[in-house]
Tab-separated table of C-alpha atoms in Angstrom:
chain	number	residue	atom	x	y	z
E	1	MET	CA	-13.924	-52.740	-28.930
E	2	ARG	CA	-12.182	-53.197	-25.605
E	3	ALA	CA	-11.902	-56.845	-24.836
E	4	SER	CA	-11.046	-56.314	-21.183
E	5	THR	CA	-14.227	-54.698	-19.947
E	6	PRO	CA	-17.729	-54.263	-21.295
E	7	PHE	CA	-19.105	-50.748	-21.377
E	8	PRO	CA	-22.342	-49.212	-20.189
E	9	MET	CA	-24.998	-48.580	-22.776
E	10	ARG	CA	-26.309	-45.036	-22.482
E	11	PRO	CA	-29.386	-43.285	-23.824
E	12	ASP	CA	-29.304	-42.166	-27.431
E	13	ASP	CA	-28.792	-38.511	-26.604
E	14	GLN	CA	-25.659	-39.356	-24.609
E	15	GLN	CA	-24.471	-41.864	-27.183
E	16	ASN	CA	-24.411	-39.214	-29.892
E	17	GLY	CA	-22.697	-36.628	-27.644
E	18	PRO	CA	-19.127	-37.036	-29.003
E	19	VAL	CA	-20.325	-37.013	-32.601
E	20	LYS	CA	-22.458	-33.924	-31.975
E	21	ARG	CA	-19.461	-32.139	-30.466
E	22	LEU	CA	-17.304	-33.126	-33.419
E	23	ARG	CA	-19.935	-32.040	-35.941
E	24	TYR	CA	-20.471	-28.743	-34.136
E	25	THR	CA	-16.741	-28.049	-34.019
E	26	LEU	CA	-16.165	-28.821	-37.696
E	27	ALA	CA	-19.259	-26.861	-38.738
E	28	LEU	CA	-18.045	-23.827	-36.777
E	29	LEU	CA	-14.603	-24.026	-38.384
E	30	VAL	CA	-16.081	-24.362	-41.886
E	31	ALA	CA	-18.384	-21.410	-41.221
E	32	VAL	CA	-15.450	-19.189	-40.209
E	33	ILE	CA	-13.475	-20.173	-43.314
E	34	ALA	CA	-16.525	-19.546	-45.517
E	35	CYS	CA	-17.010	-16.093	-43.987
E	36	GLY	CA	-13.352	-15.325	-44.598
E	37	GLY	CA	-13.603	-16.447	-48.208
E	38	LEU	CA	-16.679	-14.302	-48.790
E	39	GLY	CA	-14.988	-11.331	-47.188
E	40	TYR	CA	-11.927	-11.548	-49.406
E	41	HIS	CA	-14.144	-12.126	-52.421
E	42	TRP	CA	-16.063	-8.898	-51.817
E	43	LEU	CA	-13.222	-6.706	-50.548
E	44	SER	CA	-10.352	-7.844	-52.748
E	45	HIS	CA	-12.424	-8.850	-55.801
E	46	LEU	CA	-10.958	-12.360	-55.936
E	47	ASP	CA	-12.393	-15.427	-57.621
E	48	PRO	CA	-13.763	-18.215	-55.370
E	49	LEU	CA	-10.563	-20.300	-55.414
E	50	ASP	CA	-8.297	-17.379	-54.552
E	51	SER	CA	-10.746	-16.232	-51.884
E	52	LEU	CA	-10.683	-19.665	-50.249
E	53	TYR	CA	-6.889	-19.714	-50.553
E	54	MET	CA	-6.595	-16.374	-48.757
E	55	ALA	CA	-9.054	-17.412	-46.032
E	56	ILE	CA	-7.212	-20.651	-45.192
E	57	THR	CA	-3.639	-19.289	-45.404
E	58	THR	CA	-4.586	-16.290	-43.287
E	59	LEU	CA	-6.454	-18.348	-40.682
E	60	PHE	CA	-3.608	-20.816	-40.175
E	61	THR	CA	-0.971	-18.039	-40.415
E	62	VAL	CA	0.910	-19.652	-43.294
E	63	GLY	CA	1.746	-16.267	-44.788
E	64	PHE	CA	2.686	-17.071	-48.379
E	65	ARG	CA	1.568	-13.906	-50.182
E	66	GLU	CA	-1.480	-11.696	-50.430
E	67	LEU	CA	-3.730	-11.769	-53.478
E	68	GLY	CA	-5.969	-9.085	-54.931
E	69	GLU	CA	-6.329	-5.523	-53.736
E	70	VAL	CA	-4.833	-4.680	-50.342
E	71	ASN	CA	-6.507	-1.596	-48.966
E	72	ALA	CA	-7.589	-0.301	-45.572
E	73	ARG	CA	-10.821	-2.278	-45.591
E	74	THR	CA	-8.968	-5.478	-46.425
E	75	LYS	CA	-6.470	-4.890	-43.609
E	76	ILE	CA	-9.214	-4.208	-41.046
E	77	PHE	CA	-11.119	-7.290	-42.161
E	78	THR	CA	-7.937	-9.405	-41.964
E	79	LEU	CA	-7.256	-8.257	-38.394
E	80	PHE	CA	-10.809	-8.992	-37.311
E	81	TYR	CA	-10.788	-12.317	-39.192
E	82	LEU	CA	-7.501	-13.367	-37.550
E	83	ILE	CA	-8.735	-12.572	-34.045
E	84	VAL	CA	-12.013	-14.417	-34.441
E	85	GLY	CA	-10.696	-17.183	-36.700
E	86	LEU	CA	-7.704	-18.098	-34.559
E	87	GLY	CA	-9.961	-18.380	-31.526
E	88	VAL	CA	-12.346	-20.668	-33.347
E	89	ALA	CA	-9.514	-22.732	-34.869
E	90	THR	CA	-7.837	-23.131	-31.474
E	91	TYR	CA	-11.149	-24.217	-29.941
E	92	ALA	CA	-11.778	-26.687	-32.766
E	93	LEU	CA	-8.339	-28.276	-32.549
E	94	SER	CA	-8.436	-28.496	-28.743
E	95	ASN	CA	-11.924	-30.008	-28.867
E	96	LEU	CA	-10.850	-32.580	-31.449
E	97	THR	CA	-7.737	-33.429	-29.431
E	98	ALA	CA	-9.841	-33.864	-26.285
E	99	LEU	CA	-12.216	-36.193	-28.102
E	100	LEU	CA	-9.339	-38.384	-29.225
E	101	LEU	CA	-7.372	-38.369	-25.950
E	102	GLU	CA	-10.325	-38.725	-23.563
E	103	GLY	CA	-11.672	-41.677	-25.510
E	104	ASP	CA	-15.171	-40.275	-26.028
E	105	LEU	CA	-15.039	-40.806	-29.771
E	106	LYS	CA	-13.601	-44.280	-29.313
E	107	GLY	CA	-16.309	-45.089	-26.798
E	108	TYR	CA	-18.974	-43.939	-29.241
E	109	ILE	CA	-17.540	-46.182	-31.982
E	110	MET	CA	-17.470	-49.097	-29.536
E	111	GLU	CA	-21.086	-48.474	-28.591
E	112	ARG	CA	-22.128	-48.392	-32.233
E	113	ARG	CA	-20.422	-51.740	-32.783
E	114	MET	CA	-22.116	-53.159	-29.709
E	115	GLN	CA	-25.504	-51.872	-30.867
E	116	LYS	CA	-24.985	-53.545	-34.237
E	117	ARG	CA	-24.317	-56.835	-32.439
E	118	LEU	CA	-27.512	-56.343	-30.444
E	119	ASP	CA	-29.510	-55.614	-33.589
E	120	ASP	CA	-28.225	-58.818	-35.204
E	121	LEU	CA	-29.077	-61.005	-32.189
E	122	LYS	CA	-31.765	-63.634	-32.593
E	123	ASP	CA	-32.854	-66.624	-30.530
E	124	HIS	CA	-30.823	-65.471	-27.535
E	125	ILE	CA	-31.443	-65.394	-23.782
E	126	ILE	CA	-31.658	-62.266	-21.628
E	127	VAL	CA	-30.172	-62.493	-18.119
E	128	CYS	CA	-31.445	-59.799	-15.747
E	129	GLY	CA	-29.124	-59.323	-12.787
E	130	PHE	CA	-25.444	-60.185	-12.657
E	131	GLY	CA	-25.171	-61.298	-9.068
E	132	LYS	CA	-24.095	-64.772	-8.022
E	133	MET	CA	-27.026	-66.547	-9.672
E	134	GLY	CA	-26.990	-64.385	-12.770
E	135	PHE	CA	-23.250	-64.873	-13.125
E	136	GLN	CA	-23.574	-68.652	-12.953
E	137	ALA	CA	-26.530	-68.722	-15.332
E	138	ALA	CA	-24.636	-66.626	-17.871
E	139	TRP	CA	-21.576	-68.841	-17.479
E	140	GLU	CA	-23.625	-71.965	-18.200
E	141	LEU	CA	-25.059	-70.303	-21.300
E	142	LYS	CA	-21.610	-69.330	-22.472
E	143	LYS	CA	-20.283	-72.862	-22.007
E	144	ALA	CA	-23.261	-74.183	-23.975
E	145	GLY	CA	-22.570	-71.731	-26.811
E	146	ILE	CA	-25.954	-70.000	-26.511
E	147	PRO	CA	-25.973	-66.233	-27.220
E	148	PHE	CA	-27.097	-64.074	-24.319
E	149	VAL	CA	-27.395	-60.479	-23.135
E	150	ILE	CA	-26.872	-59.385	-19.533
E	151	ILE	CA	-28.770	-56.461	-17.993
E	152	GLU	CA	-27.219	-55.136	-14.783
E	153	GLN	CA	-27.876	-51.864	-12.980
E	154	ASP	CA	-24.573	-51.758	-11.076
E	155	ASP	CA	-21.851	-50.785	-13.530
E	156	SER	CA	-19.162	-52.051	-11.139
E	157	LYS	CA	-20.199	-55.617	-11.964
E	158	GLY	CA	-19.507	-57.465	-15.169
E	159	ARG	CA	-15.747	-56.903	-15.109
E	160	SER	CA	-14.894	-60.575	-14.904
E	161	PRO	CA	-12.378	-61.803	-17.503
E	162	ARG	CA	-14.748	-64.722	-18.139
E	163	PHE	CA	-17.200	-62.335	-19.802
E	164	ALA	CA	-14.734	-60.132	-21.647
E	165	GLY	CA	-16.357	-58.841	-24.816
E	166	GLU	CA	-19.833	-60.161	-23.952
E	167	LEU	CA	-22.992	-58.106	-24.368
E	168	ILE	CA	-23.668	-56.334	-21.064
E	169	LEU	CA	-26.163	-53.485	-20.779
E	170	TYR	CA	-26.062	-51.305	-17.684
E	171	GLY	CA	-29.517	-50.109	-16.721
E	172	ASN	CA	-32.824	-50.987	-15.103
E	173	ALA	CA	-34.143	-54.378	-16.228
E	174	MET	CA	-37.669	-53.210	-15.408
E	175	ASP	CA	-37.430	-50.516	-18.082
E	176	GLU	CA	-39.211	-51.452	-21.313
E	177	LEU	CA	-36.683	-49.511	-23.388
E	178	MET	CA	-33.833	-51.483	-21.857
E	179	LEU	CA	-35.593	-54.766	-22.591
E	180	GLU	CA	-36.264	-53.623	-26.148
E	181	ARG	CA	-32.604	-52.782	-26.525
E	182	ALA	CA	-31.678	-56.233	-25.312
E	183	GLY	CA	-33.757	-57.680	-28.148
E	184	ILE	CA	-36.659	-59.077	-26.167
E	185	ARG	CA	-38.810	-59.468	-29.291
E	186	GLN	CA	-36.231	-61.821	-30.851
E	187	ALA	CA	-35.222	-63.603	-27.625
E	188	ARG	CA	-35.929	-67.257	-26.851
E	189	GLY	CA	-36.153	-66.816	-23.087
E	190	LEU	CA	-35.384	-64.593	-20.107
E	191	ILE	CA	-33.822	-65.223	-16.703
E	192	THR	CA	-34.516	-62.723	-13.941
E	193	ALA	CA	-32.141	-63.152	-11.000
E	194	LEU	CA	-32.380	-59.772	-9.304
E	195	THR	CA	-31.732	-59.326	-5.600
E	196	THR	CA	-35.317	-58.946	-4.361
E	197	ASP	CA	-38.447	-60.860	-5.230
E	198	ALA	CA	-40.326	-57.605	-5.787
E	199	ASP	CA	-37.908	-56.654	-8.563
E	200	ASN	CA	-38.237	-60.091	-10.137
E	201	VAL	CA	-42.027	-59.767	-10.065
E	202	LEU	CA	-41.870	-56.371	-11.774
E	203	VAL	CA	-39.466	-57.657	-14.427
E	204	THR	CA	-41.743	-60.612	-15.105
E	205	LEU	CA	-44.798	-58.368	-15.415
E	206	THR	CA	-42.967	-56.028	-17.786
E	207	VAL	CA	-41.701	-58.897	-19.922
E	208	LYS	CA	-45.114	-60.526	-20.177
E	209	GLN	CA	-46.666	-57.236	-21.292
E	210	ILE	CA	-44.192	-57.072	-24.187
E	211	ARG	CA	-43.906	-60.788	-24.992
E	212	PRO	CA	-46.619	-62.910	-23.348
E	213	ASP	CA	-45.232	-66.020	-25.053
E	214	LEU	CA	-41.637	-65.575	-23.848
E	215	PRO	CA	-40.553	-68.214	-21.289
E	216	VAL	CA	-39.411	-66.555	-18.046
E	217	VAL	CA	-37.320	-68.212	-15.337
E	218	ALA	CA	-37.508	-66.209	-12.101
E	219	ARG	CA	-35.420	-66.397	-8.948
E	220	SER	CA	-37.274	-66.663	-5.660
E	221	ALA	CA	-35.192	-65.333	-2.781
E	222	LYS	CA	-37.711	-66.123	-0.041
E	223	LEU	CA	-39.944	-69.092	0.488
E	224	GLY	CA	-43.602	-68.284	-0.068
E	225	THR	CA	-43.113	-65.769	-2.880
E	226	GLU	CA	-43.636	-68.350	-5.614
E	227	ARG	CA	-47.330	-67.448	-5.760
E	228	GLN	CA	-46.598	-63.811	-6.606
E	229	LEU	CA	-44.089	-64.788	-9.267
E	230	ARG	CA	-46.492	-67.310	-10.741
E	231	ALA	CA	-49.280	-64.713	-10.786
E	232	ALA	CA	-46.933	-62.279	-12.537
E	233	GLY	CA	-46.469	-64.833	-15.318
E	234	ALA	CA	-43.214	-66.610	-14.481
E	235	ASP	CA	-43.065	-69.948	-16.291
E	236	HIS	CA	-40.407	-71.443	-14.001
E	237	ILE	CA	-39.417	-70.449	-10.468
E	238	VAL	CA	-36.078	-71.317	-8.892
E	239	SER	CA	-35.465	-71.045	-5.157
E	240	PRO	CA	-31.721	-71.411	-4.464
E	241	TYR	CA	-32.265	-72.247	-0.804
E	242	GLU	CA	-34.846	-74.922	-1.553
E	243	ILE	CA	-32.689	-76.485	-4.254
E	244	GLY	CA	-29.609	-76.306	-2.065
E	245	GLY	CA	-31.419	-77.953	0.837
E	246	ARG	CA	-32.771	-80.758	-1.345
E	247	ARG	CA	-29.346	-81.429	-2.767
E	248	MET	CA	-27.685	-81.534	0.648
E	249	ALA	CA	-30.280	-83.998	1.910
E	250	GLY	CA	-30.132	-86.013	-1.321
E	251	LEU	CA	-26.370	-86.418	-1.101
E	252	LEU	CA	-26.895	-88.253	2.200
E	253	LEU	CA	-30.110	-90.105	1.393
E	254	LYS	CA	-29.494	-91.017	-2.291
E	255	PRO	CA	-25.876	-90.269	-3.154
E	256	GLU	CA	-25.789	-92.590	-6.192
E	257	MET	CA	-28.795	-90.859	-7.742
E	258	MET	CA	-27.321	-87.420	-7.161
E	259	ASN	CA	-24.036	-88.496	-8.738
E	260	PHE	CA	-25.950	-89.783	-11.761
E	261	PHE	CA	-27.662	-86.432	-12.273
E	262	ASP	CA	-24.321	-84.672	-11.891
E	263	ILE	CA	-22.911	-86.781	-14.711
E	264	VAL	CA	-25.892	-86.001	-16.929
E	265	LEU	CA	-25.957	-82.266	-16.240
E	266	GLN	CA	-22.199	-81.661	-16.240
E	267	GLN	CA	-21.517	-82.574	-19.825
E	268	GLU	CA	-17.913	-81.469	-19.649
E	269	GLN	CA	-17.123	-84.529	-17.528
E	270	LEU	CA	-18.628	-87.110	-19.894
E	271	GLU	CA	-20.031	-86.941	-23.401
E	272	LEU	CA	-23.521	-87.502	-22.075
E	273	GLY	CA	-26.385	-85.066	-22.225
E	274	LEU	CA	-30.086	-84.750	-21.545
E	275	GLU	CA	-32.077	-82.773	-24.109
E	276	ARG	CA	-35.672	-81.877	-24.920
E	277	ILE	CA	-36.227	-82.026	-28.694
E	278	ALA	CA	-39.371	-80.985	-30.578
E	279	ILE	CA	-40.683	-82.887	-33.607
E	280	ALA	CA	-41.348	-80.705	-36.641
E	281	PRO	CA	-44.351	-81.362	-38.931
E	282	GLN	CA	-42.040	-82.338	-41.810
E	283	SER	CA	-40.106	-84.876	-39.734
E	284	ALA	CA	-40.101	-88.526	-40.793
E	285	LEU	CA	-40.988	-89.437	-37.202
E	286	VAL	CA	-44.525	-88.058	-37.538
E	287	GLY	CA	-46.979	-90.964	-37.689
E	288	GLN	CA	-44.454	-93.594	-36.622
E	289	THR	CA	-44.648	-95.530	-33.386
E	290	LEU	CA	-41.799	-95.718	-30.963
E	291	ARG	CA	-41.189	-99.324	-31.973
E	292	GLU	CA	-41.109	-98.439	-35.684
E	293	ALA	CA	-38.822	-95.433	-35.232
E	294	ARG	CA	-36.123	-97.439	-33.382
E	295	LEU	CA	-34.532	-94.234	-32.122
E	296	ARG	CA	-31.748	-95.937	-30.230
E	297	HIS	CA	-30.702	-97.955	-33.272
E	298	ALA	CA	-31.064	-95.036	-35.718
E	299	THR	CA	-29.497	-92.257	-33.650
E	300	GLY	CA	-27.858	-93.829	-30.603
E	301	SER	CA	-29.982	-91.830	-28.143
E	302	LEU	CA	-32.264	-93.132	-25.400
E	303	LEU	CA	-35.856	-91.897	-25.142
E	304	VAL	CA	-36.622	-91.083	-21.509
E	305	GLY	CA	-39.969	-89.310	-21.814
E	306	LEU	CA	-42.516	-87.995	-24.283
E	307	VAL	CA	-44.690	-84.875	-24.172
E	308	HIS	CA	-47.745	-84.669	-26.439
E	309	PRO	CA	-49.121	-81.173	-27.194
E	310	GLY	CA	-51.378	-80.136	-24.333
E	311	ALA	CA	-50.401	-83.126	-22.184
E	312	GLY	CA	-47.858	-83.674	-19.464
E	313	LEU	CA	-44.563	-85.523	-19.521
E	314	ARG	CA	-44.853	-89.324	-19.805
E	315	PHE	CA	-41.781	-91.211	-18.688
E	316	ASN	CA	-40.744	-94.446	-20.369
E	317	PRO	CA	-43.474	-94.444	-23.069
E	318	SER	CA	-44.581	-97.767	-24.554
E	319	GLY	CA	-43.525	-99.011	-27.973
E	320	ASP	CA	-47.038	-98.427	-29.348
E	321	GLU	CA	-46.831	-94.713	-28.637
E	322	ARG	CA	-47.237	-92.813	-31.927
E	323	PHE	CA	-45.297	-89.613	-32.615
E	324	GLN	CA	-47.153	-86.455	-33.588
E	325	ALA	CA	-46.072	-83.088	-34.915
E	326	GLY	CA	-45.258	-80.822	-31.986
E	327	ASP	CA	-44.310	-83.670	-29.649
E	328	GLU	CA	-41.309	-83.085	-27.422
E	329	LEU	CA	-38.840	-85.886	-26.776
E	330	LEU	CA	-36.869	-86.083	-23.556
E	331	VAL	CA	-33.776	-87.986	-24.657
E	332	MET	CA	-30.386	-88.840	-23.216
E	333	GLY	CA	-27.175	-89.800	-24.936
E	334	PRO	CA	-23.821	-88.609	-26.291
E	335	ALA	CA	-23.627	-85.263	-28.044
E	336	GLU	CA	-23.372	-86.866	-31.488
E	337	ALA	CA	-26.445	-89.029	-30.875
E	338	LEU	CA	-28.449	-86.034	-29.677
E	339	GLU	CA	-27.424	-84.087	-32.753
E	340	ASN	CA	-28.527	-86.960	-34.993
E	341	LEU	CA	-31.918	-87.086	-33.309
E	342	THR	CA	-32.268	-83.314	-33.526
E	343	GLN	CA	-31.735	-83.430	-37.295
E	344	LEU	CA	-34.193	-86.310	-37.607
E	345	ALA	CA	-36.811	-84.433	-35.569
E	346	LYS	CA	-36.360	-81.305	-37.686
E	347	GLY	CA	-36.802	-83.265	-40.904
């Protein structure tokens, strides 16, 4: 697999093109040799091994010695066999050489390897659109170590060294077959960051028809299109201009608060993270109160908020709050503390 650039994924009929050409070429060559062997078997009264020997040595003009009866019929057949056989052999060898030199066969092998990686993917995220927002979203996923697949229609994109060897499919993200190929049925979420809001709406509608339960984060390029995206089924809507404007104003109005969130979100600067962790039914936390669990003492993490099933987020819950199966904990702390709490919540 080329590590420098990803390759476009083509339809199955185009994927199998090099192999079909190779199979056709080899089948044609074998057929000519078989016809030659049968001809020598009938005309020269040779056994199968000697007939095959004569067919191959004659076709490739080795010229060791002739076997069996050599008569006028045998000579005429040999002339005809040489003319036809040499043409077929030359075509077969040139076709095989072209497959190797042009890289078609290598590309097919690379695509098969890539398809195997796609088939083995589970619990990954699909990123539709590899523009500025899609690029940054994929980069954040890569830094976090989360598997992802990128769908981009423009095959001139995706050549960044940062994403060398990553899974990139070139095609229409609104196509159900393309989404199926990206493993939408095994995915944990989808990000649609296409150029226009109309495309993002169509992607969201297509995704929700296949996987109604799949969380979708959609990009809103224009203000006022959130309603259409929400009606299409988008679970979260991100407007880059709105977020950018809020941040610019916040840096002047509340710079300390903005710096705090930067520290929390940019975990590469400090070993501090903010996570949302679900409590499994078999967890020891089920049935305990916040005071009894003593999460900060047991894991080193700080509980910021609590989400009960079917309820909203409650910040700074009281010590009498009792944990239930399916609760989600909004916690903050170092990576090791978050990992400890994750294991405790999983049971």
